PDB file of C-alpha atoms and ligand atoms in Angstrom:
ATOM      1  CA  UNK G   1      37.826 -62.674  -9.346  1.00  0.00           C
ATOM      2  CA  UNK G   2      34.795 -62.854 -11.949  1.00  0.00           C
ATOM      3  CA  UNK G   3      31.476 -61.736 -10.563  1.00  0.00           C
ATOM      4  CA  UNK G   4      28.566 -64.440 -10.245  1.00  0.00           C
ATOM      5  CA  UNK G   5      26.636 -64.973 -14.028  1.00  0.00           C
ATOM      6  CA  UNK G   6      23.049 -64.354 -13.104  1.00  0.00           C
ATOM      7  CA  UNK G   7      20.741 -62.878 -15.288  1.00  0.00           C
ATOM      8  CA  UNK G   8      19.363 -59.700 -13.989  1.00  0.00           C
ATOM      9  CA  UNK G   9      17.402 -57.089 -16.051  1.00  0.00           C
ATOM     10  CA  UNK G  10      17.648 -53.934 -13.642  1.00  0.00           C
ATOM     11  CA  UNK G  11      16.692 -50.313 -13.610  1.00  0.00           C
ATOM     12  CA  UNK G  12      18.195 -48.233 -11.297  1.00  0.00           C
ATOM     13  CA  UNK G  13      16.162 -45.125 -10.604  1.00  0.00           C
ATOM     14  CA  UNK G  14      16.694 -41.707  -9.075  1.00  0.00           C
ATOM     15  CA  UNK G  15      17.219 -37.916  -9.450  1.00  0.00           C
ATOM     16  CA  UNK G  16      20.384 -36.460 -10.701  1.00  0.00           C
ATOM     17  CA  UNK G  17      22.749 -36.507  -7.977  1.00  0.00           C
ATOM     18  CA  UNK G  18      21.364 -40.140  -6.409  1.00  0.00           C
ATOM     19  CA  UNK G  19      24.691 -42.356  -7.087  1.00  0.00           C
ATOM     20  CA  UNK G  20      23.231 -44.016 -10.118  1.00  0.00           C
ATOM     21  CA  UNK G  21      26.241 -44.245 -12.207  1.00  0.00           C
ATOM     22  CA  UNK G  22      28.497 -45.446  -9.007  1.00  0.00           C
ATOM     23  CA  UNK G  23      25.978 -48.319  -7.784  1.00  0.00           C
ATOM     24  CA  UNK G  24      25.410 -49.255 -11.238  1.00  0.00           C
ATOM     25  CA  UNK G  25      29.421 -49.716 -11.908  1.00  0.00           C
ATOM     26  CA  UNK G  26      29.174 -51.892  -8.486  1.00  0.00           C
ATOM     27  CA  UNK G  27      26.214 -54.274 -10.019  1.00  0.00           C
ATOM     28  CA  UNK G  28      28.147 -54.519 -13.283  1.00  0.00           C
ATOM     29  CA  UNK G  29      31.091 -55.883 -11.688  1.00  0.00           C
ATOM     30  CA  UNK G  30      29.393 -57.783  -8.897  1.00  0.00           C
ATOM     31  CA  UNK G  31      27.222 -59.601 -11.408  1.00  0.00           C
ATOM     32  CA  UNK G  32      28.979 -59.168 -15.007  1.00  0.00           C
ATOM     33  CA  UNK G  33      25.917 -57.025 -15.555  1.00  0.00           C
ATOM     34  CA  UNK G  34      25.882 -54.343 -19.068  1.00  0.00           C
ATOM     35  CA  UNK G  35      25.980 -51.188 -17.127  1.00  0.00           C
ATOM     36  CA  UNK G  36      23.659 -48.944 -20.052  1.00  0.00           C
ATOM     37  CA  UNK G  37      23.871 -45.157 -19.190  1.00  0.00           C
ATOM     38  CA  UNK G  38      22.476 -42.579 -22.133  1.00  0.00           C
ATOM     39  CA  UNK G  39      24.021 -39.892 -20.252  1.00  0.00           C
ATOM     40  CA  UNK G  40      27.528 -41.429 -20.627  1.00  0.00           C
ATOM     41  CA  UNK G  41      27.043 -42.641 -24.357  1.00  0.00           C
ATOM     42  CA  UNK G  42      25.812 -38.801 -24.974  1.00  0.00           C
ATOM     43  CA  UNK G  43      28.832 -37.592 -23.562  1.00  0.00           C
ATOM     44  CA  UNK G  44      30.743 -39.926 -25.575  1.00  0.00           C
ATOM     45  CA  UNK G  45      29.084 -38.690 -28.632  1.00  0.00           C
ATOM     46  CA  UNK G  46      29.884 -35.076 -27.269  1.00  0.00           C
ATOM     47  CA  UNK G  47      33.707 -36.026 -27.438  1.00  0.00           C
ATOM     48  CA  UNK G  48      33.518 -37.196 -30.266  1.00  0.00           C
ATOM     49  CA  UNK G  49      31.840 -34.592 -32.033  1.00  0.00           C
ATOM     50  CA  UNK G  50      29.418 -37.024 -33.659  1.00  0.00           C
ATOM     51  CA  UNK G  51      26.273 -35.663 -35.135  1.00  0.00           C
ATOM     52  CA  UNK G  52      24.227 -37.394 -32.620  1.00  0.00           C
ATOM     53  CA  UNK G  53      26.518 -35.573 -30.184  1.00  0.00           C
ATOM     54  CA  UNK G  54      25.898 -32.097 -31.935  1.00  0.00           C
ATOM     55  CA  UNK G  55      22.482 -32.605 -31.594  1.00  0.00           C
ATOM     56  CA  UNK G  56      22.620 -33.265 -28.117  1.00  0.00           C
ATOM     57  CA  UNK G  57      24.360 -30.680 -27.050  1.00  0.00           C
ATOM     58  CA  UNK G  58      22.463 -28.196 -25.992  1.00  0.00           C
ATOM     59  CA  UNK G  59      19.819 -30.414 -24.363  1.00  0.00           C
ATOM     60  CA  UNK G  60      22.592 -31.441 -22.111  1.00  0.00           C
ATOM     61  CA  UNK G  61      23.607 -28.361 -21.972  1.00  0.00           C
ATOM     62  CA  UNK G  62      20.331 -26.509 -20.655  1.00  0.00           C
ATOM     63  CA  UNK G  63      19.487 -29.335 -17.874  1.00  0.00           C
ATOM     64  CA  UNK G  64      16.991 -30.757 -21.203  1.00  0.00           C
ATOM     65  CA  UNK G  65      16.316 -34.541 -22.097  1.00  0.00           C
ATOM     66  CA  UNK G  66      16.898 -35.135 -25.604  1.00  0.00           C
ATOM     67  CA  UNK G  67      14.094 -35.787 -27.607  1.00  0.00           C
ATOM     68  CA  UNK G  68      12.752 -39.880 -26.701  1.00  0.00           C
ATOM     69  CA  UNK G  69      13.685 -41.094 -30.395  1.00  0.00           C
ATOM     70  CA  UNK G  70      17.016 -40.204 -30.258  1.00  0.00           C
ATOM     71  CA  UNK G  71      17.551 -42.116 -26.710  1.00  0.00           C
ATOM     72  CA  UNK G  72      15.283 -45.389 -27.558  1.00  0.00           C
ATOM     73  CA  UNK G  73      17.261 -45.836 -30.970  1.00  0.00           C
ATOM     74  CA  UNK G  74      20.394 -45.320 -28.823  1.00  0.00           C
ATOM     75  CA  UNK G  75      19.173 -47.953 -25.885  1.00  0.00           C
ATOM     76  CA  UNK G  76      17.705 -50.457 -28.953  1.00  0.00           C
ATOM     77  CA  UNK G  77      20.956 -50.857 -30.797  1.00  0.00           C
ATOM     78  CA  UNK G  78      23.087 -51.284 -26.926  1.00  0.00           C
ATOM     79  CA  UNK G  79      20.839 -53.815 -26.258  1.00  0.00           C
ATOM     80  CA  UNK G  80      21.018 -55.307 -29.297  1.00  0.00           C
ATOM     81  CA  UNK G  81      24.532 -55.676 -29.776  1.00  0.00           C
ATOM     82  CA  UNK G  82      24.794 -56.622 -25.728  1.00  0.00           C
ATOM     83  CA  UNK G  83      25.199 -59.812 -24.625  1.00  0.00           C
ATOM     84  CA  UNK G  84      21.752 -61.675 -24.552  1.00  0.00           C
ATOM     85  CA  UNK G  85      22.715 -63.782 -22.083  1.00  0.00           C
ATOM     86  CA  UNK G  86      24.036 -61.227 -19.495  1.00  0.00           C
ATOM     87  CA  UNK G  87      21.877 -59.136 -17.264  1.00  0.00           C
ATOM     88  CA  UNK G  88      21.833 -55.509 -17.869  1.00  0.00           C
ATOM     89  CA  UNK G  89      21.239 -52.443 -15.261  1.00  0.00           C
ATOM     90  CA  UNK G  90      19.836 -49.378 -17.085  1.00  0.00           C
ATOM     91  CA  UNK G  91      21.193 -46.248 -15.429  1.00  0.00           C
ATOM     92  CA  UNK G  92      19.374 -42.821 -16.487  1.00  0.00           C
ATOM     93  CA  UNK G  93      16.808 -44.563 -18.613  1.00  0.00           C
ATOM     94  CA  UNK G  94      14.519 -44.848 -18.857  1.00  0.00           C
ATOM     95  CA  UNK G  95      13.848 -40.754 -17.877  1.00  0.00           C
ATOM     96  CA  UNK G  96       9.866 -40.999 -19.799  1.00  0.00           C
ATOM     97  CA  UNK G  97       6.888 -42.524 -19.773  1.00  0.00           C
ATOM     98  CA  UNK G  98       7.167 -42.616 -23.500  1.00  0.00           C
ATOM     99  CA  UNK G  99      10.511 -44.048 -22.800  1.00  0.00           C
ATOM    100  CA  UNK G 100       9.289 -46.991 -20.407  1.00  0.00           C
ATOM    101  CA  UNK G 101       6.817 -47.470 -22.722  1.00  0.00           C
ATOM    102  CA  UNK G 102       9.141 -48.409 -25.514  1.00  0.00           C
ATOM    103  CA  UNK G 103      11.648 -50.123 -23.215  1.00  0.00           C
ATOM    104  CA  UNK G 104       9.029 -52.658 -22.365  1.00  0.00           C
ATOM    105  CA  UNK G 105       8.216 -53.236 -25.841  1.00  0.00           C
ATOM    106  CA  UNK G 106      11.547 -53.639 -27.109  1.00  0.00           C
ATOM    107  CA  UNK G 107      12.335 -56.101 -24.075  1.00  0.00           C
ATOM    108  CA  UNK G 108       9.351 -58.300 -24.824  1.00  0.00           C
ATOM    109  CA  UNK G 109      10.601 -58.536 -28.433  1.00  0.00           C
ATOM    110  CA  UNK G 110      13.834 -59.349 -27.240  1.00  0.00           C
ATOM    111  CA  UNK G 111      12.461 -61.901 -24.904  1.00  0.00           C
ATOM    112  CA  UNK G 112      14.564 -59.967 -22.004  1.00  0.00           C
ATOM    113  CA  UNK G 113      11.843 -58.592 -19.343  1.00  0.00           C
ATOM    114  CA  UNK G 114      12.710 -56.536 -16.624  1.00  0.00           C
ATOM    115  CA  UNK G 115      13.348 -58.071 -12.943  1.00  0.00           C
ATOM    116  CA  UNK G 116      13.086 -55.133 -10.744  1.00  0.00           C
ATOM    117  CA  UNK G 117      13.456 -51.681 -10.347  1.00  0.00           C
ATOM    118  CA  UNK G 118      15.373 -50.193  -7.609  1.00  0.00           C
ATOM    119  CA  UNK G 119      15.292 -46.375  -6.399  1.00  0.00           C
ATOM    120  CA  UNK G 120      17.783 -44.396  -4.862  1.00  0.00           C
ATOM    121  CA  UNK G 121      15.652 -42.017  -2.227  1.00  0.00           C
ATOM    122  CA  UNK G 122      17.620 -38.794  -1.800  1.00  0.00           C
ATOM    123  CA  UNK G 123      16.147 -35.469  -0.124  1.00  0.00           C
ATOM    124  CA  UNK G 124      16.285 -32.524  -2.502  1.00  0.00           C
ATOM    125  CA  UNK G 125      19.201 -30.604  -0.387  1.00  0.00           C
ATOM    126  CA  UNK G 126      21.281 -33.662  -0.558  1.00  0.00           C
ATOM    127  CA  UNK G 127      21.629 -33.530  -4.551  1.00  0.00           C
ATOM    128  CA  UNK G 128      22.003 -30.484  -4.616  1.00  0.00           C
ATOM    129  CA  UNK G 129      24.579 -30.420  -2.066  1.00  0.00           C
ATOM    130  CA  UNK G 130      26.283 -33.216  -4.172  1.00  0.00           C
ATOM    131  CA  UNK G 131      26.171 -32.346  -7.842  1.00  0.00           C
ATOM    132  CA  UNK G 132      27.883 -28.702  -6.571  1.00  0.00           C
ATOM    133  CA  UNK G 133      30.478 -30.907  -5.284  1.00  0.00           C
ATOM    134  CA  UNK G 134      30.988 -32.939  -8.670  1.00  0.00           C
ATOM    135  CA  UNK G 135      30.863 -29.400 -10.460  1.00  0.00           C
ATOM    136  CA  UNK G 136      33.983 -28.745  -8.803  1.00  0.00           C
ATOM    137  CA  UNK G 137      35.300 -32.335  -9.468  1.00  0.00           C
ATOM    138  CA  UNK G 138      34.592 -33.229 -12.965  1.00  0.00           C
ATOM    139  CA  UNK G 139      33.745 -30.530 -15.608  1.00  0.00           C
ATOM    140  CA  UNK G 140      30.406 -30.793 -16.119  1.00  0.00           C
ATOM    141  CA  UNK G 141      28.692 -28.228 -17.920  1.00  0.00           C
ATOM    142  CA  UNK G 142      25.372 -29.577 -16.293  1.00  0.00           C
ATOM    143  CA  UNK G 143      26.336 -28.965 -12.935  1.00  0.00           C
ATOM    144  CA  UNK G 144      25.911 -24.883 -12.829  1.00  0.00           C
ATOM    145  CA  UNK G 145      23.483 -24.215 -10.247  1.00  0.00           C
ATOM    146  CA  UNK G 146      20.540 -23.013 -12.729  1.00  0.00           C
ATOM    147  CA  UNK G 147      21.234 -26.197 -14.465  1.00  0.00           C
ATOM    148  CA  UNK G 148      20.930 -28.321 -11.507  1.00  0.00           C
ATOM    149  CA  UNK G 149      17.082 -26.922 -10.632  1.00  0.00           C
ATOM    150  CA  UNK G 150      16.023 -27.598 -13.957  1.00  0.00           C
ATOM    151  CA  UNK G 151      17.379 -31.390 -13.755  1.00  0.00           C
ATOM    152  CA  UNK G 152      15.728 -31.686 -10.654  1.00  0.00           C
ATOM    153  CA  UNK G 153      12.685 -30.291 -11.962  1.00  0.00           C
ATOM    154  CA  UNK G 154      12.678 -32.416 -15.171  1.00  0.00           C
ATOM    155  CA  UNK G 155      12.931 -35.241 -12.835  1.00  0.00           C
ATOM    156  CA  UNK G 156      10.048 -34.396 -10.631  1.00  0.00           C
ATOM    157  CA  UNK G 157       7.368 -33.213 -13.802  1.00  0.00           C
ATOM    158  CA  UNK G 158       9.043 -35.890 -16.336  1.00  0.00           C
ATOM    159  CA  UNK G 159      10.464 -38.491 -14.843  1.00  0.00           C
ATOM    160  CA  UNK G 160       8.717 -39.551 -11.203  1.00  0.00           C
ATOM    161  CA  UNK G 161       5.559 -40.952 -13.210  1.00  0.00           C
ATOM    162  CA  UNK G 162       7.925 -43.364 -15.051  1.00  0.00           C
ATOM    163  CA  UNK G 163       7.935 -45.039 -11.529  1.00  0.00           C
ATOM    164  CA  UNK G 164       4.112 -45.402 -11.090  1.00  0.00           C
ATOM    165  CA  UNK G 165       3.780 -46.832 -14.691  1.00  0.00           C
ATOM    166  CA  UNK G 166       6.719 -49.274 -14.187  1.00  0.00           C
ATOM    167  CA  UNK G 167       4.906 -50.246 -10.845  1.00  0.00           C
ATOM    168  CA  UNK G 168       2.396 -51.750 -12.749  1.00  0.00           C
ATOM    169  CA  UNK G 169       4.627 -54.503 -14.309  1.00  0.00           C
ATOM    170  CA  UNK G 170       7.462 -54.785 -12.012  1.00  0.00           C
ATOM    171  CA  UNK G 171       8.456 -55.094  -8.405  1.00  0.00           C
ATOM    172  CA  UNK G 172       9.996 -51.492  -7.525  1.00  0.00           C
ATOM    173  CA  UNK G 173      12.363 -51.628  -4.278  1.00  0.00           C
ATOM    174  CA  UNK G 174      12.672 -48.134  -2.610  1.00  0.00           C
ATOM    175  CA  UNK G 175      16.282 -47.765  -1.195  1.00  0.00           C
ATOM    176  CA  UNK G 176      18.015 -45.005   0.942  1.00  0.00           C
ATOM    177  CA  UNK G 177      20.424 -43.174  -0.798  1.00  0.00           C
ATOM    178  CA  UNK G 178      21.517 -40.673   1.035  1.00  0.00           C
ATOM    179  CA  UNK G 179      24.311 -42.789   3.282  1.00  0.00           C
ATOM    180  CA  UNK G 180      27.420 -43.721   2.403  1.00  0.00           C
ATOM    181  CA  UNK G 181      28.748 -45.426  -0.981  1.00  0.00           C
ATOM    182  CA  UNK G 182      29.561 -48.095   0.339  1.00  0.00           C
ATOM    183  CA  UNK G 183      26.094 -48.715   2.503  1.00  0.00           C
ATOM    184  CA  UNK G 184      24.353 -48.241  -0.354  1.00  0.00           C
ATOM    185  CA  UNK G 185      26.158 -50.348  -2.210  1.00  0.00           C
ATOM    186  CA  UNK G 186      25.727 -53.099   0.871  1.00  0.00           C
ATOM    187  CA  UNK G 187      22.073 -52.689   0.699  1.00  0.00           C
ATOM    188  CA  UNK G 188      21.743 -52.763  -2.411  1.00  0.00           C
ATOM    189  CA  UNK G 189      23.554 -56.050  -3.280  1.00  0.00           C
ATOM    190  CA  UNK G 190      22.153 -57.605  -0.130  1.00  0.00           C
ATOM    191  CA  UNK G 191      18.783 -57.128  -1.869  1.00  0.00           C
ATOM    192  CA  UNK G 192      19.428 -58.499  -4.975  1.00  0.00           C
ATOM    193  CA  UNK G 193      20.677 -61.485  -3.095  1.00  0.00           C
TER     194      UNK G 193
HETATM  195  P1  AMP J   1      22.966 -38.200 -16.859  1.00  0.00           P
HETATM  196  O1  AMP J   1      24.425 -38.419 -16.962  1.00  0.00           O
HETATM  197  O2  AMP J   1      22.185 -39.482 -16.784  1.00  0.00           O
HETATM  198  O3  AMP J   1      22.575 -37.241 -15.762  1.00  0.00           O
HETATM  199  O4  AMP J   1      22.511 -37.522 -18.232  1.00  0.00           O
HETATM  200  C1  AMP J   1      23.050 -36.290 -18.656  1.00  0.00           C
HETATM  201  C2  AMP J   1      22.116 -35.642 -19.686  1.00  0.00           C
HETATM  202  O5  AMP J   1      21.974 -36.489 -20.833  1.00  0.00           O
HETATM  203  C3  AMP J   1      20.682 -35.403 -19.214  1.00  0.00           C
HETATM  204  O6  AMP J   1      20.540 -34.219 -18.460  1.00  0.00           O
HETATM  205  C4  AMP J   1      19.943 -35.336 -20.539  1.00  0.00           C
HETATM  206  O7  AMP J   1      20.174 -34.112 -21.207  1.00  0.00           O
HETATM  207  C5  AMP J   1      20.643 -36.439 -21.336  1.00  0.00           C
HETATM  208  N1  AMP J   1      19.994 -37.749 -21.088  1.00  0.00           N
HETATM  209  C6  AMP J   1      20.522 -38.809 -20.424  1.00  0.00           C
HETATM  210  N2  AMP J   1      19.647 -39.827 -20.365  1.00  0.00           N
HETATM  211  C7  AMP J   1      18.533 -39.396 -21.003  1.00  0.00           C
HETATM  212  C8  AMP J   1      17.266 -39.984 -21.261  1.00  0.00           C
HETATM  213  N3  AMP J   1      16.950 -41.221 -20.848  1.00  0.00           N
HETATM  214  N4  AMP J   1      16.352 -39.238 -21.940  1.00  0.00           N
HETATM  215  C9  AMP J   1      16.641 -38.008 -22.372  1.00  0.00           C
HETATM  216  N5  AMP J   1      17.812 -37.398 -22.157  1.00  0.00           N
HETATM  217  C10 AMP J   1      18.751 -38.074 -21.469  1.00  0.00           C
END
């Protein structure tokens, strides 16, 4: 069974640990959506051993973003090469207000503005609860516990006041993201209804 065409420019937003990547792989195939994640196309690159990957690294690595050219030349060229008609749900970016900045300028130009953003609200001891539990799971370098604080602190100092600038253009839905996958994932499709 296809998913319904509709054309739906999301962001989903939240801290490290929020169930980005998950919901966003449930929008993609509920709506034939581009699911665009930096964080997996850097960790692509990593495997690869690419020289964008090398660079990377050790941003990753420490819990760092990597510097805002490298990731809007990286987002510019996926969304280029994406399908114009399709929607498109941008997981982990953008992480900036340099970032959202340039998003919305390269969107204009591509005549593709955003629809909404939605947030996935999780309290701090829930992440951190969960990312331990994916350290064990997956082998992330980025989930040692020193690594995890300074994520969450990137978020808080870099990436919250991407929200407030975004709120200015776009309708921002505030979601709770701390239940189940498959609530969220209920909620969060009965709002994009
Ligand atoms: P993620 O899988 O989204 O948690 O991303 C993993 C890592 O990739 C982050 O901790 C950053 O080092 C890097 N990264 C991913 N997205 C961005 C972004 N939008 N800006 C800067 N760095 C990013």
């Amino acid at each position: 069974m296809g998913g319904v065409a509709l054309r739906r420019n999301l962001v989903l937003f939240g801290p490290p640990g929020s169930g980005k990547g998950t919901q966003a792989e449930l929008l993609r195939e509920r709506y034939e959506l581009d699911h665009i994640a930096p964080g997996d196309m850097l960790r692509q690159h990593l495997s690869q051993g690419t020289e964008l990957g090398q660079m990377a690294s050790g941003y990753m690595a420490a819990g760092k973003l990597v510097p805002d050219e490298v990731i809007v030349n990286m987002i510019r060229h996926r969304l280029e090469e994406g399908r114009a008609d399709a929607g498109f749900v941008l997981d982990g970016f953008p992480r900036t207000v340099a970032q959202a900045r340039a998003l919305q300028e390269l969107l204009t130009n591509l005549d593709r503005p955003l629809d909404i953003v939605l947030v996935l609200d999780v309290p701090v001891s829930a992440l951190k609860a969960r990312l331990t539990l994916r350290a064990g799971q997956e082998q992330r370098q980025d989930d040692r516990p020193e690594v995890i604080e300074e994520r969450l602190r990137v978020y808080r100092e870099r990436t919250e006041p991407v929200l407030e600038y975004l709120a200015g253009d776009v309708p921002v839905l505030h979601i709770d993201g701390s239940s189940s996958i498959e609530e969220v994932g209920r909620e969060l499709l009965s709002l994009l209804q």
